[in-house]
Amino acid sequence: MTKTITVLRSIETPDGGRCVDLFRRADNSFGFEEYRRDTEDGRGWFPIGHYSGTGHASEAEALAGALSAVSWLDEFVS
């Protein structure tokens, strides 16, 4: 069975090296994941936080969880 997610918001550092995606799953639960990208190798984004399995009831709760878990994120959330 394919796990389908819809990314609702992606928050990226200005240097393009890290991002956090907030997403909704097919079962209408929400989650987030932190990613890293090595721009010099061109291979794309790699999950580094291992948070994608956590479940939240809303996008706002997923954002709160991400802010609590990802140390750099609060600097880039408006």
PDB file of N, CA and C in Angstrom:
ATOM      1  N   MET A   1       0.842  -1.180   0.000  1.00  0.00           N
ATOM      2  CA  MET A   1       0.000   0.000   0.000  1.00  0.00           C
ATOM      3  C   MET A   1       0.890   1.246   0.000  1.00  0.00           C
ATOM      4  N   THR A   2       0.581   2.191  -0.858  1.00  0.00           N
ATOM      5  CA  THR A   2       1.340   3.426  -0.960  1.00  0.00           C
ATOM      6  C   THR A   2       0.890   4.403   0.110  1.00  0.00           C
ATOM      7  N   LYS A   3       1.861   4.975   0.806  1.00  0.00           N
ATOM      8  CA  LYS A   3       1.555   6.009   1.791  1.00  0.00           C
ATOM      9  C   LYS A   3       1.556   7.346   1.072  1.00  0.00           C
ATOM     10  N   THR A   4       0.412   8.004   1.047  1.00  0.00           N
ATOM     11  CA  THR A   4       0.293   9.268   0.352  1.00  0.00           C
ATOM     12  C   THR A   4       0.301  10.406   1.349  1.00  0.00           C
ATOM     13  N   ILE A   5       1.145  11.399   1.082  1.00  0.00           N
ATOM     14  CA  ILE A   5       1.147  12.607   1.896  1.00  0.00           C
ATOM     15  C   ILE A   5       1.030  13.816   0.977  1.00  0.00           C
ATOM     16  N   THR A   6       0.500  14.892   1.546  1.00  0.00           N
ATOM     17  CA  THR A   6       0.427  16.170   0.852  1.00  0.00           C
ATOM     18  C   THR A   6       1.208  17.174   1.671  1.00  0.00           C
ATOM     19  N   VAL A   7       2.242  17.747   1.095  1.00  0.00           N
ATOM     20  CA  VAL A   7       3.029  18.755   1.801  1.00  0.00           C
ATOM     21  C   VAL A   7       2.224  20.046   1.827  1.00  0.00           C
ATOM     22  N   LEU A   8       2.023  20.566   3.036  1.00  0.00           N
ATOM     23  CA  LEU A   8       1.248  21.782   3.229  1.00  0.00           C
ATOM     24  C   LEU A   8       2.123  23.021   3.317  1.00  0.00           C
ATOM     25  N   ARG A   9       3.315  22.825   3.833  1.00  0.00           N
ATOM     26  CA  ARG A   9       4.230  23.954   4.020  1.00  0.00           C
ATOM     27  C   ARG A   9       5.645  23.413   4.097  1.00  0.00           C
ATOM     28  N   SER A  10       6.564  24.107   3.461  1.00  0.00           N
ATOM     29  CA  SER A  10       7.974  23.755   3.520  1.00  0.00           C
ATOM     30  C   SER A  10       8.740  24.991   3.969  1.00  0.00           C
ATOM     31  N   ILE A  11       9.491  24.856   5.045  1.00  0.00           N
ATOM     32  CA  ILE A  11      10.237  25.974   5.625  1.00  0.00           C
ATOM     33  C   ILE A  11      11.712  25.668   5.445  1.00  0.00           C
ATOM     34  N   GLU A  12      12.393  26.501   4.659  1.00  0.00           N
ATOM     35  CA  GLU A  12      13.774  26.238   4.271  1.00  0.00           C
ATOM     36  C   GLU A  12      14.702  27.313   4.821  1.00  0.00           C
ATOM     37  N   THR A  13      15.905  26.907   5.201  1.00  0.00           N
ATOM     38  CA  THR A  13      16.910  27.882   5.619  1.00  0.00           C
ATOM     39  C   THR A  13      17.352  28.689   4.399  1.00  0.00           C
ATOM     40  N   PRO A  14      17.781  29.941   4.612  1.00  0.00           N
ATOM     41  CA  PRO A  14      18.194  30.780   3.484  1.00  0.00           C
ATOM     42  C   PRO A  14      19.323  30.181   2.643  1.00  0.00           C
ATOM     43  N   ASP A  15      20.186  29.398   3.261  1.00  0.00           N
ATOM     44  CA  ASP A  15      21.288  28.800   2.498  1.00  0.00           C
ATOM     45  C   ASP A  15      20.871  27.541   1.732  1.00  0.00           C
ATOM     46  N   GLY A  16      19.621  27.113   1.899  1.00  0.00           N
ATOM     47  CA  GLY A  16      19.121  25.953   1.174  1.00  0.00           C
ATOM     48  C   GLY A  16      19.627  24.626   1.674  1.00  0.00           C
ATOM     49  N   GLY A  17      20.227  24.596   2.857  1.00  0.00           N
ATOM     50  CA  GLY A  17      20.806  23.366   3.366  1.00  0.00           C
ATOM     51  C   GLY A  17      19.886  22.498   4.198  1.00  0.00           C
ATOM     52  N   ARG A  18      18.832  23.098   4.755  1.00  0.00           N
ATOM     53  CA  ARG A  18      17.895  22.344   5.598  1.00  0.00           C
ATOM     54  C   ARG A  18      16.481  22.841   5.361  1.00  0.00           C
ATOM     55  N   CYS A  19      15.524  21.952   5.605  1.00  0.00           N
ATOM     56  CA  CYS A  19      14.126  22.360   5.548  1.00  0.00           C
ATOM     57  C   CYS A  19      13.299  21.442   6.438  1.00  0.00           C
ATOM     58  N   VAL A  20      12.121  21.923   6.767  1.00  0.00           N
ATOM     59  CA  VAL A  20      11.121  21.133   7.470  1.00  0.00           C
ATOM     60  C   VAL A  20       9.856  21.174   6.626  1.00  0.00           C
ATOM     61  N   ASP A  21       9.289  20.012   6.347  1.00  0.00           N
ATOM     62  CA  ASP A  21       8.008  19.920   5.656  1.00  0.00           C
ATOM     63  C   ASP A  21       6.928  19.573   6.664  1.00  0.00           C
ATOM     64  N   LEU A  22       5.817  20.304   6.593  1.00  0.00           N
ATOM     65  CA  LEU A  22       4.604  19.961   7.332  1.00  0.00           C
ATOM     66  C   LEU A  22       3.673  19.301   6.326  1.00  0.00           C
ATOM     67  N   PHE A  23       3.061  18.179   6.693  1.00  0.00           N
ATOM     68  CA  PHE A  23       2.262  17.446   5.719  1.00  0.00           C
ATOM     69  C   PHE A  23       1.018  16.837   6.340  1.00  0.00           C
ATOM     70  N   ARG A  24       0.074  16.490   5.438  1.00  0.00           N
ATOM     71  CA  ARG A  24      -1.142  15.766   5.819  1.00  0.00           C
ATOM     72  C   ARG A  24      -1.081  14.396   5.160  1.00  0.00           C
ATOM     73  N   ARG A  25      -1.388  13.387   5.938  1.00  0.00           N
ATOM     74  CA  ARG A  25      -1.421  12.013   5.428  1.00  0.00           C
ATOM     75  C   ARG A  25      -2.802  11.695   4.844  1.00  0.00           C
ATOM     76  N   ALA A  26      -2.887  10.586   4.150  1.00  0.00           N
ATOM     77  CA  ALA A  26      -4.148  10.145   3.553  1.00  0.00           C
ATOM     78  C   ALA A  26      -5.226   9.903   4.607  1.00  0.00           C
ATOM     79  N   ASP A  27      -4.823   9.568   5.838  1.00  0.00           N
ATOM     80  CA  ASP A  27      -5.804   9.330   6.908  1.00  0.00           C
ATOM     81  C   ASP A  27      -6.202  10.621   7.636  1.00  0.00           C
ATOM     82  N   ASN A  28      -5.784  11.770   7.089  1.00  0.00           N
ATOM     83  CA  ASN A  28      -6.066  13.108   7.637  1.00  0.00           C
ATOM     84  C   ASN A  28      -5.349  13.415   8.940  1.00  0.00           C
ATOM     85  N   SER A  29      -4.326  12.661   9.279  1.00  0.00           N
ATOM     86  CA  SER A  29      -3.446  13.058  10.377  1.00  0.00           C
ATOM     87  C   SER A  29      -2.341  13.926   9.780  1.00  0.00           C
ATOM     88  N   PHE A  30      -1.601  14.593  10.642  1.00  0.00           N
ATOM     89  CA  PHE A  30      -0.578  15.539  10.204  1.00  0.00           C
ATOM     90  C   PHE A  30       0.767  15.146  10.785  1.00  0.00           C
ATOM     91  N   GLY A  31       1.821  15.597  10.137  1.00  0.00           N
ATOM     92  CA  GLY A  31       3.158  15.304  10.622  1.00  0.00           C
ATOM     93  C   GLY A  31       4.164  16.282  10.057  1.00  0.00           C
ATOM     94  N   PHE A  32       5.432  16.026  10.373  1.00  0.00           N
ATOM     95  CA  PHE A  32       6.513  16.864   9.863  1.00  0.00           C
ATOM     96  C   PHE A  32       7.773  16.029   9.742  1.00  0.00           C
ATOM     97  N   GLU A  33       8.700  16.523   8.945  1.00  0.00           N
ATOM     98  CA  GLU A  33      10.015  15.902   8.820  1.00  0.00           C
ATOM     99  C   GLU A  33      11.045  16.988   8.554  1.00  0.00           C
ATOM    100  N   GLU A  34      12.245  16.772   9.093  1.00  0.00           N
ATOM    101  CA  GLU A  34      13.382  17.652   8.843  1.00  0.00           C
ATOM    102  C   GLU A  34      14.265  16.999   7.781  1.00  0.00           C
ATOM    103  N   TYR A  35      14.753  17.809   6.841  1.00  0.00           N
ATOM    104  CA  TYR A  35      15.587  17.322   5.747  1.00  0.00           C
ATOM    105  C   TYR A  35      16.877  18.125   5.647  1.00  0.00           C
ATOM    106  N   ARG A  36      17.881  17.499   5.079  1.00  0.00           N
ATOM    107  CA  ARG A  36      19.170  18.137   4.791  1.00  0.00           C
ATOM    108  C   ARG A  36      19.461  17.943   3.305  1.00  0.00           C
ATOM    109  N   ARG A  37      20.116  18.950   2.730  1.00  0.00           N
ATOM    110  CA  ARG A  37      20.520  18.844   1.323  1.00  0.00           C
ATOM    111  C   ARG A  37      21.961  19.313   1.202  1.00  0.00           C
ATOM    112  N   ASP A  38      22.771  18.513   0.538  1.00  0.00           N
ATOM    113  CA  ASP A  38      24.130  18.923   0.197  1.00  0.00           C
ATOM    114  C   ASP A  38      24.066  19.491  -1.211  1.00  0.00           C
ATOM    115  N   THR A  39      24.055  20.813  -1.309  1.00  0.00           N
ATOM    116  CA  THR A  39      23.855  21.447  -2.614  1.00  0.00           C
ATOM    117  C   THR A  39      24.949  21.104  -3.612  1.00  0.00           C
ATOM    118  N   GLU A  40      26.144  20.813  -3.122  1.00  0.00           N
ATOM    119  CA  GLU A  40      27.235  20.528  -4.048  1.00  0.00           C
ATOM    120  C   GLU A  40      27.135  19.160  -4.717  1.00  0.00           C
ATOM    121  N   ASP A  41      26.386  18.217  -4.134  1.00  0.00           N
ATOM    122  CA  ASP A  41      26.326  16.901  -4.773  1.00  0.00           C
ATOM    123  C   ASP A  41      25.078  16.691  -5.635  1.00  0.00           C
ATOM    124  N   GLY A  42      24.082  17.548  -5.518  1.00  0.00           N
ATOM    125  CA  GLY A  42      22.918  17.491  -6.396  1.00  0.00           C
ATOM    126  C   GLY A  42      22.009  16.292  -6.242  1.00  0.00           C
ATOM    127  N   ARG A  43      22.118  15.548  -5.154  1.00  0.00           N
ATOM    128  CA  ARG A  43      21.294  14.344  -4.991  1.00  0.00           C
ATOM    129  C   ARG A  43      19.956  14.614  -4.324  1.00  0.00           C
ATOM    130  N   GLY A  44      19.700  15.830  -3.900  1.00  0.00           N
ATOM    131  CA  GLY A  44      18.396  16.148  -3.335  1.00  0.00           C
ATOM    132  C   GLY A  44      18.372  16.143  -1.818  1.00  0.00           C
ATOM    133  N   TRP A  45      17.168  16.035  -1.293  1.00  0.00           N
ATOM    134  CA  TRP A  45      16.916  16.130   0.146  1.00  0.00           C
ATOM    135  C   TRP A  45      16.970  14.755   0.809  1.00  0.00           C
ATOM    136  N   PHE A  46      17.523  14.725   2.034  1.00  0.00           N
ATOM    137  CA  PHE A  46      17.602  13.502   2.830  1.00  0.00           C
ATOM    138  C   PHE A  46      16.937  13.734   4.180  1.00  0.00           C
ATOM    139  N   PRO A  47      16.027  12.843   4.604  1.00  0.00           N
ATOM    140  CA  PRO A  47      15.434  13.009   5.933  1.00  0.00           C
ATOM    141  C   PRO A  47      16.495  12.788   7.003  1.00  0.00           C
ATOM    142  N   ILE A  48      16.528  13.678   7.982  1.00  0.00           N
ATOM    143  CA  ILE A  48      17.519  13.546   9.056  1.00  0.00           C
ATOM    144  C   ILE A  48      16.893  13.556  10.441  1.00  0.00           C
ATOM    145  N   GLY A  49      15.644  13.953  10.547  1.00  0.00           N
ATOM    146  CA  GLY A  49      15.030  14.076  11.862  1.00  0.00           C
ATOM    147  C   GLY A  49      14.325  12.821  12.331  1.00  0.00           C
ATOM    148  N   HIS A  50      13.871  12.018  11.394  1.00  0.00           N
ATOM    149  CA  HIS A  50      13.111  10.796  11.697  1.00  0.00           C
ATOM    150  C   HIS A  50      11.869  11.111  12.529  1.00  0.00           C
ATOM    151  N   TYR A  51      11.206  12.218  12.168  1.00  0.00           N
ATOM    152  CA  TYR A  51       9.983  12.639  12.857  1.00  0.00           C
ATOM    153  C   TYR A  51       8.722  12.272  12.082  1.00  0.00           C
ATOM    154  N   SER A  52       8.845  11.773  10.878  1.00  0.00           N
ATOM    155  CA  SER A  52       7.682  11.604  10.008  1.00  0.00           C
ATOM    156  C   SER A  52       6.647  10.623  10.546  1.00  0.00           C
ATOM    157  N   GLY A  53       7.017   9.776  11.462  1.00  0.00           N
ATOM    158  CA  GLY A  53       6.072   8.825  12.027  1.00  0.00           C
ATOM    159  C   GLY A  53       5.212   9.373  13.144  1.00  0.00           C
ATOM    160  N   THR A  54       5.546  10.559  13.636  1.00  0.00           N
ATOM    161  CA  THR A  54       4.740  11.142  14.706  1.00  0.00           C
ATOM    162  C   THR A  54       3.427  11.641  14.136  1.00  0.00           C
ATOM    163  N   GLY A  55       2.362  11.517  14.906  1.00  0.00           N
ATOM    164  CA  GLY A  55       1.045  11.938  14.446  1.00  0.00           C
ATOM    165  C   GLY A  55       0.529  13.135  15.218  1.00  0.00           C
ATOM    166  N   HIS A  56      -0.141  14.018  14.501  1.00  0.00           N
ATOM    167  CA  HIS A  56      -0.722  15.217  15.096  1.00  0.00           C
ATOM    168  C   HIS A  56      -2.128  15.394  14.539  1.00  0.00           C
ATOM    169  N   ALA A  57      -2.996  16.002  15.329  1.00  0.00           N
ATOM    170  CA  ALA A  57      -4.395  16.162  14.939  1.00  0.00           C
ATOM    171  C   ALA A  57      -4.621  17.318  13.975  1.00  0.00           C
ATOM    172  N   SER A  58      -3.665  18.241  13.879  1.00  0.00           N
ATOM    173  CA  SER A  58      -3.842  19.409  13.017  1.00  0.00           C
ATOM    174  C   SER A  58      -2.487  19.888  12.503  1.00  0.00           C
ATOM    175  N   GLU A  59      -2.536  20.752  11.499  1.00  0.00           N
ATOM    176  CA  GLU A  59      -1.309  21.354  10.989  1.00  0.00           C
ATOM    177  C   GLU A  59      -0.643  22.193  12.074  1.00  0.00           C
ATOM    178  N   ALA A  60      -1.452  22.908  12.852  1.00  0.00           N
ATOM    179  CA  ALA A  60      -0.903  23.742  13.932  1.00  0.00           C
ATOM    180  C   ALA A  60      -0.174  22.896  14.969  1.00  0.00           C
ATOM    181  N   GLU A  61      -0.725  21.734  15.303  1.00  0.00           N
ATOM    182  CA  GLU A  61      -0.057  20.839  16.256  1.00  0.00           C
ATOM    183  C   GLU A  61       1.233  20.272  15.663  1.00  0.00           C
ATOM    184  N   ALA A  62       1.228  19.968  14.382  1.00  0.00           N
ATOM    185  CA  ALA A  62       2.450  19.479  13.730  1.00  0.00           C
ATOM    186  C   ALA A  62       3.521  20.563  13.746  1.00  0.00           C
ATOM    187  N   LEU A  63       3.132  21.811  13.489  1.00  0.00           N
ATOM    188  CA  LEU A  63       4.089  22.914  13.537  1.00  0.00           C
ATOM    189  C   LEU A  63       4.637  23.084  14.948  1.00  0.00           C
ATOM    190  N   ALA A  64       3.778  23.000  15.949  1.00  0.00           N
ATOM    191  CA  ALA A  64       4.241  23.108  17.338  1.00  0.00           C
ATOM    192  C   ALA A  64       5.231  21.991  17.662  1.00  0.00           C
ATOM    193  N   GLY A  65       4.958  20.787  17.206  1.00  0.00           N
ATOM    194  CA  GLY A  65       5.878  19.673  17.414  1.00  0.00           C
ATOM    195  C   GLY A  65       7.207  19.900  16.719  1.00  0.00           C
ATOM    196  N   ALA A  66       7.151  20.423  15.503  1.00  0.00           N
ATOM    197  CA  ALA A  66       8.379  20.714  14.757  1.00  0.00           C
ATOM    198  C   ALA A  66       9.193  21.797  15.454  1.00  0.00           C
ATOM    199  N   LEU A  67       8.524  22.839  15.925  1.00  0.00           N
ATOM    200  CA  LEU A  67       9.225  23.918  16.629  1.00  0.00           C
ATOM    201  C   LEU A  67       9.906  23.405  17.889  1.00  0.00           C
ATOM    202  N   SER A  68       9.286  22.451  18.544  1.00  0.00           N
ATOM    203  CA  SER A  68       9.857  21.865  19.756  1.00  0.00           C
ATOM    204  C   SER A  68      11.040  20.945  19.442  1.00  0.00           C
ATOM    205  N   ALA A  69      10.988  20.264  18.314  1.00  0.00           N
ATOM    206  CA  ALA A  69      11.993  19.247  17.991  1.00  0.00           C
ATOM    207  C   ALA A  69      13.186  19.761  17.190  1.00  0.00           C
ATOM    208  N   VAL A  70      12.975  20.774  16.366  1.00  0.00           N
ATOM    209  CA  VAL A  70      14.008  21.229  15.424  1.00  0.00           C
ATOM    210  C   VAL A  70      14.552  22.565  15.910  1.00  0.00           C
ATOM    211  N   SER A  71      15.786  22.564  16.374  1.00  0.00           N
ATOM    212  CA  SER A  71      16.345  23.720  17.088  1.00  0.00           C
ATOM    213  C   SER A  71      16.409  25.001  16.262  1.00  0.00           C
ATOM    214  N   TRP A  72      16.628  24.931  14.979  1.00  0.00           N
ATOM    215  CA  TRP A  72      16.799  26.128  14.157  1.00  0.00           C
ATOM    216  C   TRP A  72      15.495  26.694  13.611  1.00  0.00           C
ATOM    217  N   LEU A  73      14.406  25.953  13.717  1.00  0.00           N
ATOM    218  CA  LEU A  73      13.179  26.280  12.993  1.00  0.00           C
ATOM    219  C   LEU A  73      12.527  27.590  13.426  1.00  0.00           C
ATOM    220  N   ASP A  74      12.517  27.882  14.714  1.00  0.00           N
ATOM    221  CA  ASP A  74      11.792  29.072  15.188  1.00  0.00           C
ATOM    222  C   ASP A  74      12.313  30.366  14.572  1.00  0.00           C
ATOM    223  N   GLU A  75      13.558  30.380  14.153  1.00  0.00           N
ATOM    224  CA  GLU A  75      14.144  31.567  13.530  1.00  0.00           C
ATOM    225  C   GLU A  75      13.516  31.875  12.166  1.00  0.00           C
ATOM    226  N   PHE A  76      12.911  30.871  11.526  1.00  0.00           N
ATOM    227  CA  PHE A  76      12.415  31.028  10.163  1.00  0.00           C
ATOM    228  C   PHE A  76      10.900  30.907  10.040  1.00  0.00           C
ATOM    229  N   VAL A  77      10.189  30.821  11.164  1.00  0.00           N
ATOM    230  CA  VAL A  77       8.732  30.726  11.132  1.00  0.00           C
ATOM    231  C   VAL A  77       8.154  32.103  11.423  1.00  0.00           C
ATOM    232  N   SER A  78       7.265  32.544  10.543  1.00  0.00           N
ATOM    233  CA  SER A  78       6.631  33.849  10.763  1.00  0.00           C
ATOM    234  C   SER A  78       5.175  33.676  11.131  1.00  0.00           C
TER     235      SER A  78
END
